[in-house]
Short mmCIF file of C-alpha atoms in Angstrom, two decimals:
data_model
loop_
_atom_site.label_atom_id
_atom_site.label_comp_id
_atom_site.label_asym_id
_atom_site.label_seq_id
_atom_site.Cartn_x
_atom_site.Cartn_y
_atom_site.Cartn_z
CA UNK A 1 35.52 -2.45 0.48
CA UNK A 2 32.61 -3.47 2.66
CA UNK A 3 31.65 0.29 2.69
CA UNK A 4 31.83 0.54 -0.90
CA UNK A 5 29.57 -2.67 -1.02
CA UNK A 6 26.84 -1.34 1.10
CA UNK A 7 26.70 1.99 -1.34
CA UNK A 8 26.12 -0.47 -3.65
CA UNK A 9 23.38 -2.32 -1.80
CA UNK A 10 21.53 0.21 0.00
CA UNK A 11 21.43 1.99 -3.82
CA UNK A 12 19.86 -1.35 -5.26
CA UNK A 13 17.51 -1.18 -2.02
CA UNK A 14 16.47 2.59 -3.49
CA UNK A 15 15.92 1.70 -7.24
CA UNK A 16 13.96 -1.67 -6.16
CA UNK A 17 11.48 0.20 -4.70
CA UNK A 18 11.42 3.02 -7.17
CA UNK A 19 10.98 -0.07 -9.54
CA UNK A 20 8.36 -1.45 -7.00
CA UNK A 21 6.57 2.12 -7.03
CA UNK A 22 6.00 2.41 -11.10
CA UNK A 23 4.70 -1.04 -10.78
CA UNK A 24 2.29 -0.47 -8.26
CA UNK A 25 1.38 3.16 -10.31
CA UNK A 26 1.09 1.63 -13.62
CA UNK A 27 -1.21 -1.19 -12.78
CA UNK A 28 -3.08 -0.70 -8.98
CA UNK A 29 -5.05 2.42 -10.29
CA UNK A 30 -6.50 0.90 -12.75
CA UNK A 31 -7.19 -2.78 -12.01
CA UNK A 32 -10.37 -2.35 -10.35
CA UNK A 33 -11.46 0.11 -13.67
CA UNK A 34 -10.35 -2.47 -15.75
CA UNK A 35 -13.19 -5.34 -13.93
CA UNK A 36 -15.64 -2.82 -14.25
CA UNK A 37 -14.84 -2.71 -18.19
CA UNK A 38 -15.21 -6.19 -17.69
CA UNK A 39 -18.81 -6.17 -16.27
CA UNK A 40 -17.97 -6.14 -12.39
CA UNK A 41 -21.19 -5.28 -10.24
CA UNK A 42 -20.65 -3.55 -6.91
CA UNK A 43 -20.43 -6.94 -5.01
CA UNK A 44 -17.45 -8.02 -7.49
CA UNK A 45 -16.24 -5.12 -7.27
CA UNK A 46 -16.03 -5.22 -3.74
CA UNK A 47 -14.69 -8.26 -3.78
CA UNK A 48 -11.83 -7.22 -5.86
CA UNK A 49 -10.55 -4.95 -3.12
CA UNK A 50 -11.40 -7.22 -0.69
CA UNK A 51 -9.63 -10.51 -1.53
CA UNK A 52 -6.67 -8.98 -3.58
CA UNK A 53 -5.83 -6.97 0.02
CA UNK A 54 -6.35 -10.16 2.46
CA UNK A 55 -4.46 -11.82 0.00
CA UNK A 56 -1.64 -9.64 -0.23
CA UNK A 57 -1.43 -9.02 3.18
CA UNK A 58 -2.15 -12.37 5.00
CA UNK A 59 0.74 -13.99 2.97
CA UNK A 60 2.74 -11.09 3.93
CA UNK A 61 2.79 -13.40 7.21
CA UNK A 62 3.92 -16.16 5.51
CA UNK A 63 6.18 -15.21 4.10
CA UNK A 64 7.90 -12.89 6.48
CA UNK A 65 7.98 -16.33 9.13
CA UNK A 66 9.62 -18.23 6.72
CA UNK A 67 11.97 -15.77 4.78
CA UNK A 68 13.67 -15.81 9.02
CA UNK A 69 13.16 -19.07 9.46
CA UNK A 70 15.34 -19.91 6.79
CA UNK A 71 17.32 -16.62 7.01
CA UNK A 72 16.56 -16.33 3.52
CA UNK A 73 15.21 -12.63 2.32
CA UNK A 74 16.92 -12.13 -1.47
CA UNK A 75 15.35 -14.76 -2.56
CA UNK A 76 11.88 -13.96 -1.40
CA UNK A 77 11.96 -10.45 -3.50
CA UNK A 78 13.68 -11.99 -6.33
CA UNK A 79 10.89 -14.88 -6.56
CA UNK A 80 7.97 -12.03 -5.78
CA UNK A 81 9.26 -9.79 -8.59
CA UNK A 82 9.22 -12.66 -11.13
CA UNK A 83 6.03 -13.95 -10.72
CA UNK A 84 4.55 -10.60 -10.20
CA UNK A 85 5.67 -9.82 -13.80
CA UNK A 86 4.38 -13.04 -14.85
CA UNK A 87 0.93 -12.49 -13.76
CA UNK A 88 0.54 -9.21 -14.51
CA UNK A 89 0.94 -10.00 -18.39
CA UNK A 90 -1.50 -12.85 -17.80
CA UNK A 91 -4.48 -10.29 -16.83
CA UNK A 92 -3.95 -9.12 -20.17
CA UNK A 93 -5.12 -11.85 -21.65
CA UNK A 94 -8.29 -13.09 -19.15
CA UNK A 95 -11.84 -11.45 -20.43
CA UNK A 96 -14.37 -12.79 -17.61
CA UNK A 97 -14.45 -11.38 -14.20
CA UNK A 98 -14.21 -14.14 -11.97
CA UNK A 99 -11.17 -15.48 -14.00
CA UNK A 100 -9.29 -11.63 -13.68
CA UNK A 101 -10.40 -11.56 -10.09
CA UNK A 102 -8.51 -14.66 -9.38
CA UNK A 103 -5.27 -13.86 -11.34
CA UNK A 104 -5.40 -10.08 -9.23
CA UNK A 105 -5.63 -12.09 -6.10
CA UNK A 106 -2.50 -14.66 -7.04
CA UNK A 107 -1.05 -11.74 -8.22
CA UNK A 108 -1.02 -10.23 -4.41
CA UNK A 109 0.20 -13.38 -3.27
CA UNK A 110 3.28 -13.08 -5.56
CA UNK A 111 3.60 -9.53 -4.46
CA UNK A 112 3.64 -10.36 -0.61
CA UNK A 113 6.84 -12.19 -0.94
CA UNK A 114 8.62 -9.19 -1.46
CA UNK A 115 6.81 -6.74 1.13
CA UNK A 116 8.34 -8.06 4.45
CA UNK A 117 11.35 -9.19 3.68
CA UNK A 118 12.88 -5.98 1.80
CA UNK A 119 12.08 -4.58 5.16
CA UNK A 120 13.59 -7.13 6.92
CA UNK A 121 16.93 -6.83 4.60
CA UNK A 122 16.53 -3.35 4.93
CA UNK A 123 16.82 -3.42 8.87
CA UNK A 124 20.02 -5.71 8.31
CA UNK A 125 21.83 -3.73 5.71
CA UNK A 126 20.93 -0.32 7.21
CA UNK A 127 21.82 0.82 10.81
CA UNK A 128 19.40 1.89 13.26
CA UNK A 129 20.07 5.20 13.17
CA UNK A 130 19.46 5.93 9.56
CA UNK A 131 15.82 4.03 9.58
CA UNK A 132 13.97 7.62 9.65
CA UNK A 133 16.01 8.87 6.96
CA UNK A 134 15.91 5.43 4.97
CA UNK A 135 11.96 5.24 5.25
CA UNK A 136 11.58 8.62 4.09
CA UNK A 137 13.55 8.48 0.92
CA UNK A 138 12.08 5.19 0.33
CA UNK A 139 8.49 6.92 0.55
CA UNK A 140 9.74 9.84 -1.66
CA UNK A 141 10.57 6.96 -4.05
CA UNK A 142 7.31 5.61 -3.60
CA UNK A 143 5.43 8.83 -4.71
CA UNK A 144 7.46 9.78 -7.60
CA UNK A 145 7.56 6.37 -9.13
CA UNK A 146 3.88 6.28 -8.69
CA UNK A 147 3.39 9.36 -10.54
CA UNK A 148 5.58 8.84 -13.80
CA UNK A 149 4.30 5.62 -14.48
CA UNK A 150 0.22 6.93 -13.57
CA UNK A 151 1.30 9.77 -15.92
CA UNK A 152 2.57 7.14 -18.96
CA UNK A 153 -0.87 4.92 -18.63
CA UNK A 154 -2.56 8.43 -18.63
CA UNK A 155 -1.11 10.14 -21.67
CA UNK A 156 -1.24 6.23 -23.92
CA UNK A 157 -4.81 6.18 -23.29
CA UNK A 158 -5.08 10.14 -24.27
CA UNK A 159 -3.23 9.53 -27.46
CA UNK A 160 -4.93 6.51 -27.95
CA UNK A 161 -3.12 3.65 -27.17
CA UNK A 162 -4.90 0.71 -25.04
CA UNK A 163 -4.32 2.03 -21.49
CA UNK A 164 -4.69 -1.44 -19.25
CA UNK A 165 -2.61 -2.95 -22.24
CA UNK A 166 0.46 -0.02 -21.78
CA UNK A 167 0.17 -0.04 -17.49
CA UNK A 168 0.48 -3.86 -17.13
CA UNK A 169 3.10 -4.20 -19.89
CA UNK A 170 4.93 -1.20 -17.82
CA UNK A 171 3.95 -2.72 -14.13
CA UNK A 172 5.47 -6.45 -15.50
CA UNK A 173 9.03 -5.13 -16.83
CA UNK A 174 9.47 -3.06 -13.91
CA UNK A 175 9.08 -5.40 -10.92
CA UNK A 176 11.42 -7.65 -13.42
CA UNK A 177 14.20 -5.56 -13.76
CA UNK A 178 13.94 -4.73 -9.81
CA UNK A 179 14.46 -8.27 -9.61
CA UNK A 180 17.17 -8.32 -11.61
CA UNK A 181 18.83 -5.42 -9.69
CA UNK A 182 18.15 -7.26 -6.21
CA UNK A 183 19.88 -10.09 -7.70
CA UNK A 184 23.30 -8.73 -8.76
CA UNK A 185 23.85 -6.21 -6.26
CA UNK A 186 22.26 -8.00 -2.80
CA UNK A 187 23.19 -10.97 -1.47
CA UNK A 188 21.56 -12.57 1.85
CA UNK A 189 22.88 -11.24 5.35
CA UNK A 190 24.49 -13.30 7.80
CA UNK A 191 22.86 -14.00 10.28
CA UNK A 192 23.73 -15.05 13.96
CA UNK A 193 21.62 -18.28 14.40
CA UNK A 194 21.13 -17.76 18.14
CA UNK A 195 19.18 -14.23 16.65
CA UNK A 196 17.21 -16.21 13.82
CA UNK A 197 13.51 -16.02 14.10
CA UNK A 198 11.73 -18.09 16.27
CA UNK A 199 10.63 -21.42 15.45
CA UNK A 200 7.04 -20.98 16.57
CA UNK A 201 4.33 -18.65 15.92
CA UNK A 202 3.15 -18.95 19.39
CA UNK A 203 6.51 -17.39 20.81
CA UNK A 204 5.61 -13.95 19.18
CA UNK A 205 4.51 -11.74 22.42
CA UNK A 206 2.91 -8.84 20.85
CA UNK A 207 1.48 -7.93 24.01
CA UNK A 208 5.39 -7.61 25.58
CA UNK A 209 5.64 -4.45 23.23
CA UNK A 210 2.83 -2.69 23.93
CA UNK A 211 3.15 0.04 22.11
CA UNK A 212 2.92 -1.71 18.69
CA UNK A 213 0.17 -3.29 20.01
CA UNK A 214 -1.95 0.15 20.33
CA UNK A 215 -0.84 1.09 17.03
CA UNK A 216 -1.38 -1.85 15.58
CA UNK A 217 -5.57 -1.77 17.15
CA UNK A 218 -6.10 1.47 16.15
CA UNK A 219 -4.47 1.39 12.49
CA UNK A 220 -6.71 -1.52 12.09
CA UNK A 221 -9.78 0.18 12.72
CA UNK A 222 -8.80 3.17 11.32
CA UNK A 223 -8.06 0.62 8.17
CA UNK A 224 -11.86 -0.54 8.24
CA UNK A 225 -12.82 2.83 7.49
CA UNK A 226 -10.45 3.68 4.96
CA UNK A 227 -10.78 0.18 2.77
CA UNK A 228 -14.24 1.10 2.74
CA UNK A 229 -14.19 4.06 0.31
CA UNK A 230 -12.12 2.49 -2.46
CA UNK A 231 -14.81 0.30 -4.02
CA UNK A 232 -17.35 3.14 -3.82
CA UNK A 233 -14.31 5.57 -5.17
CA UNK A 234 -14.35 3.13 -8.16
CA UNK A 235 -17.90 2.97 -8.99
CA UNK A 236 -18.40 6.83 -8.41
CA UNK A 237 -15.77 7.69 -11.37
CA UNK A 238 -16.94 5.54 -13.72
CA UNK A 239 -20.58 5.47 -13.08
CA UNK A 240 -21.41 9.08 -11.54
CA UNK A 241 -18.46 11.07 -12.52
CA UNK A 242 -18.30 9.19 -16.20
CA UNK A 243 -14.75 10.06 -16.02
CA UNK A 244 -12.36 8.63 -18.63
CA UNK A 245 -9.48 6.60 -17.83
CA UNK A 246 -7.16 9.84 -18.63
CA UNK A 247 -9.54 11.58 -16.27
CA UNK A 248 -8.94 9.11 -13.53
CA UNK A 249 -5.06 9.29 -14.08
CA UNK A 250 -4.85 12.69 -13.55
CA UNK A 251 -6.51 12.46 -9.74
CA UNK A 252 -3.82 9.72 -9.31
CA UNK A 253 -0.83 12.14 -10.37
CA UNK A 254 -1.70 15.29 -8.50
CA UNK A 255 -2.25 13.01 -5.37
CA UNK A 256 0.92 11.64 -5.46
CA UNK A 257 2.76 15.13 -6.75
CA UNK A 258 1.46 17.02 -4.05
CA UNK A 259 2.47 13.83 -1.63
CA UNK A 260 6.22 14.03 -2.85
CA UNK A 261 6.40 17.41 -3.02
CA UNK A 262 5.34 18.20 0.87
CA UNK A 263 7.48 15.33 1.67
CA UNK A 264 10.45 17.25 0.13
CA UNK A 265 9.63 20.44 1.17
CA UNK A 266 8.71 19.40 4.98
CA UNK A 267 11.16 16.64 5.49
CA UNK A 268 13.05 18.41 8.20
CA UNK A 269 10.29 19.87 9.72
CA UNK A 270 9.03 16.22 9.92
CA UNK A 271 12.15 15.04 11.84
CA UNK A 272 10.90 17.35 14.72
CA UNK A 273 7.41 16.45 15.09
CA UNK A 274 6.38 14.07 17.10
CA UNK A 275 5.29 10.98 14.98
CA UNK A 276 1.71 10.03 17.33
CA UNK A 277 1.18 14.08 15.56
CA UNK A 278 1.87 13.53 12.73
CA UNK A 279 -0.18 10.62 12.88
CA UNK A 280 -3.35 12.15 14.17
CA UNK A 281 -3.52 15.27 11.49
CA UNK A 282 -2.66 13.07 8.52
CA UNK A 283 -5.48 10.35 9.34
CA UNK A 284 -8.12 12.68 10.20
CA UNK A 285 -8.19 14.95 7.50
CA UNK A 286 -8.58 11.35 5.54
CA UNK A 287 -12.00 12.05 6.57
CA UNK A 288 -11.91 15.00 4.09
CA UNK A 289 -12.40 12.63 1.11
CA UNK A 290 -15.64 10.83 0.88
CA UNK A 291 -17.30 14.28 1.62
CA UNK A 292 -16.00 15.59 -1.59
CA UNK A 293 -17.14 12.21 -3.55
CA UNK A 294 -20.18 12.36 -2.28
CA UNK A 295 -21.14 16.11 -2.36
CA UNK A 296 -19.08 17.47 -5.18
CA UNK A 297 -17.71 14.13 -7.55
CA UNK A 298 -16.80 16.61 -10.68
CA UNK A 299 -13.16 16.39 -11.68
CA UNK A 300 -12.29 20.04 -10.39
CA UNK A 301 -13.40 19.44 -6.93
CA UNK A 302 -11.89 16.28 -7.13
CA UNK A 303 -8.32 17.48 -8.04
CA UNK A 304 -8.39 19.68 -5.22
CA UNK A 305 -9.09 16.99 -2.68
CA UNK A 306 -6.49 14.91 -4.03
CA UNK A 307 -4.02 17.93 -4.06
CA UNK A 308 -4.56 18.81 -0.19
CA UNK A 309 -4.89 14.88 1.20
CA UNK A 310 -1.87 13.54 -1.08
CA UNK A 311 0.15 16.10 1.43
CA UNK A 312 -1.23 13.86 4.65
CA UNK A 313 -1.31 10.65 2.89
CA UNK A 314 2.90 10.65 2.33
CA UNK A 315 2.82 11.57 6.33
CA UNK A 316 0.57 9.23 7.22
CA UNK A 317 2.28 6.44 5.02
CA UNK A 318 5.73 7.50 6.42
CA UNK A 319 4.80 7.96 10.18
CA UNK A 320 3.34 4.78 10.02
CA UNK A 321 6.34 3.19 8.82
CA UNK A 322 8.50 5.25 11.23
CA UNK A 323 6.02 4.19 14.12
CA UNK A 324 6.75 0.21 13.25
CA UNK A 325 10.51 0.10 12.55
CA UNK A 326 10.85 2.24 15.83
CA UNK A 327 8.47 -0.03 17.81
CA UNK A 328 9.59 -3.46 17.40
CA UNK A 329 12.60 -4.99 17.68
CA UNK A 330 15.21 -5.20 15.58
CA UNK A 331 15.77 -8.89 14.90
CA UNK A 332 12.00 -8.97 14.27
CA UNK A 333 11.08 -6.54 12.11
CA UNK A 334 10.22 -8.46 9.02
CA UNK A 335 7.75 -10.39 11.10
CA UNK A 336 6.38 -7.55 12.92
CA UNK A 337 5.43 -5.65 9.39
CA UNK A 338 4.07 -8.71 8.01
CA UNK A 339 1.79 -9.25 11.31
CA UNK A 340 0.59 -5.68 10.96
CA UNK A 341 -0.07 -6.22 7.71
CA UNK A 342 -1.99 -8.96 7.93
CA UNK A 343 -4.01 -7.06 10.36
CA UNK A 344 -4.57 -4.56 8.37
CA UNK A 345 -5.35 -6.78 5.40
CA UNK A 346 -8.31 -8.21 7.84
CA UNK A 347 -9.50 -4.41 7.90
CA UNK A 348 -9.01 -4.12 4.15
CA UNK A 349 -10.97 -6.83 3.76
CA UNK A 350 -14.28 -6.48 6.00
CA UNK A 351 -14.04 -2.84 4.89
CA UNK A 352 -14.19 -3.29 1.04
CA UNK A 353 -16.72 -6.25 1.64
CA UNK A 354 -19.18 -4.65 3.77
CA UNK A 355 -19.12 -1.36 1.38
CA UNK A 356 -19.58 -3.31 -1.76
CA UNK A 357 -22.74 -5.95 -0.01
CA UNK A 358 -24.07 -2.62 1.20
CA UNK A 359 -23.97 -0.31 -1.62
CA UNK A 360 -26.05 -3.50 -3.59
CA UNK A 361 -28.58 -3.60 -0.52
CA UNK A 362 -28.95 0.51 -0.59
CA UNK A 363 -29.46 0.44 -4.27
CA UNK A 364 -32.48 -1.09 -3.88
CA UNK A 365 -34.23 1.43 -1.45
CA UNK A 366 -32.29 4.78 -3.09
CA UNK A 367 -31.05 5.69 -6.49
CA UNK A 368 -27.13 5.20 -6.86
CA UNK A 369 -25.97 8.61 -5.77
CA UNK A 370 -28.12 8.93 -2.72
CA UNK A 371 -26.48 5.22 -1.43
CA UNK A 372 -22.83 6.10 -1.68
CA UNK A 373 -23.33 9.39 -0.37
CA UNK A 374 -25.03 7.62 2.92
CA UNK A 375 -22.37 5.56 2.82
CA UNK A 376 -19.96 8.17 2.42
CA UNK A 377 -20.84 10.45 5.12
CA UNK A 378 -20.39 7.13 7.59
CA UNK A 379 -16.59 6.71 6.14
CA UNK A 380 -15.97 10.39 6.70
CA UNK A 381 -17.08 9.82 10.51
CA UNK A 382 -15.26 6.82 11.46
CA UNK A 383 -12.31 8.39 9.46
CA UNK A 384 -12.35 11.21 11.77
CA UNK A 385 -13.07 9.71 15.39
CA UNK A 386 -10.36 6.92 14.65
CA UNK A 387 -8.00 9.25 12.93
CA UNK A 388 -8.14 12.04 16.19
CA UNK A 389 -7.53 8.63 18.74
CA UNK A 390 -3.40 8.48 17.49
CA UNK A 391 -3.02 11.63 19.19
CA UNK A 392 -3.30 8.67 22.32
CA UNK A 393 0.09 7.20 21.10
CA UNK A 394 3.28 7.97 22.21
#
């Protein structure tokens, strides 16, 4: 019977984040197009990225402390889910920029409840020996939800239909019903008091685990570099590129395609390599990227980049996943993801922040073009030197 109910439960853990992953697809894409329909400049814009990421990933920490304080996880991605669907149908309805940048942010914080502690119920429900496994299907999931619902918001908007109106609709009743699943097929784990989390922040001795540690500095600045793109991504497709929001789907799906495809096809080969490898070639060729945006931003070149990075992006995603669960310890896991998340949510922020403050500041010496491509060619460096330093972890 108890075998039979954790089929049941580690299923419910699959199809929550499928759910999760056509939620994510149908509305993350094209939130930040959506404020620049609204009038966003590059500063808003940046800001956009910026506070929606420390948002969602500073409450991550919240969250994950108290979801083990009160040995309490369910309920955390139950609650998430719901207001996540909540808000999302709000931004439907908001028409100034300050006012949607505000319901994106509370929108993160709704979606951080959920983020730590399905990994933390995860690492209850399924044994240690499975994690690698478990984190790569989960990632497969990821990618292929991501995908169909990119492709749905893509072909509404070809045929017509209001795009932003069909994606958050589709983003809302998926995180619900993942809710709903969570709900009647998981119920909280029980948990050994003596192992509950600890009852201050100050006993958490990241230093003990070294390991994590390193990872944790160097995904951060590698994390600077990356956040700093995705404003200038934004304002290059709409403003240089003039691509529609069909257009702009369609770099989304071949990116995540190619990403669950050479997870499927390599997945064994994966298993071999060492993960500090893996690591190092998938974050580097990240670098890859802003020298196609800024040299060669037509949609051709552009679905060719996608194609060949979506491949490292899956391994980066999933070796970085792999790296955490298999570097902290087990009792702790929840908190340990939600601490490297808020560090990387730190990144997310400066990044997007300093690329949107200097993109306005650049725009007054050089034409549009000539400033993200400046800015461009710095991303693609620090990319690359921070990318090559994993091969350093082992």
């Amino acid at each position: 019977m108890n075998r039979d109910r954790d089929h049941w439960v580690e299923k419910a853990l699959y199809s929550k984040a499928l759910l999760e992953s056509i939620h994510y697809g149908a509305s993350s894409p094209f939130i930040p197009i959506y404020g620049i329909e609204l009038g966003a400049s590059s500063i808003e814009v940046g800001i956009l990225y910026a506070l929606s990421n420390l948002s969602l990933n500073f409450f991550q920490l919240l969250w994950g402390y108290v979801s083990h304080k009160i040995k309490r996880f369910v309920f955390f991605i139950i609650l998430g889910g719901i207001f996540s669907a909540i808000i999302m149908i709000s931004l439907l309805f908001v028409k100034y920029i300050m006012g949607f940048i505000v319901l994106v942010i509370l929108h993160s914080i709704a979606s951080s409840m959920s983020i730590p502690t399905f990994i933390a119920y995860s690492s209850q429900v399924i044994s240690e020996d499975r994690w690698r496994r478990f984190s790569e299907n989960i990632n497969s999931l990821n990618y292929l939800g991501w995908v169909a619902a990119t492709l749905s918001v893509g072909l509404s908007s070809f045929f017509g239909l209001n795009g932003f109106t069909v994606g958050f609709l589709i983003a809302a009743s998926s995180t619900f019903i993942g809710s709903i699943i969570v709900l009647i097929f998981c119920e909280e784990p029980d948990i050994d008091t003596k192992n509950a989390y600890p009852a201050s922040l100050k006993n958490l001795k990241i230093r003990r685990h070294g390991k994590f540690f390193n990872f944790l500095v160097l995904s951060t600045a590698f994390g600077f570099f990356l956040s700093m793109a995705w404003p200038l991504f934004t304002i290059t497709l709409t403003k240089i590129s003039m691509l529609s929001l069909f257009e702009i789907s369609l770099l989304d799906i071949v990116f995540g395609l190619s990403g669950a495809v050479g997870l499927a096809l390599l997945r064994e080969r994966f298993s071999l390599v060492k993960t500090s490898i893996i690591l190092t070639l998938s974050s580097s060729s990240m670098a890859l990227i802003p020298l196609v945006y800024a040299l060669a931003p037509q949609l051709p070149f552009l679905i060719l980049i996608n194609i060949l990075v979506g491949v490292f992006s899956v391994f980066y995603d999933a070796a970085s996943l792999t790296y955490l669960l298999e570097k902290t310890p087990m009792e702790e896991k929840g908190f340990y993801a939600a601490v490297y998340n808020l560090s990387l949510g730190l990144a997310f922020f400066t990044g997007s922040m300093v690329a949107g403050y200097a993109l306005e500041l650049l725009q007054h010496l050089w034409p549009l073009d000539y400033a993200l491509t400046f800015l461009y060619i710095i991303i693609a460096v620090g990319r690359l030197i921070f990318g090559l330093l994993y091969r350093h972890l082992d």
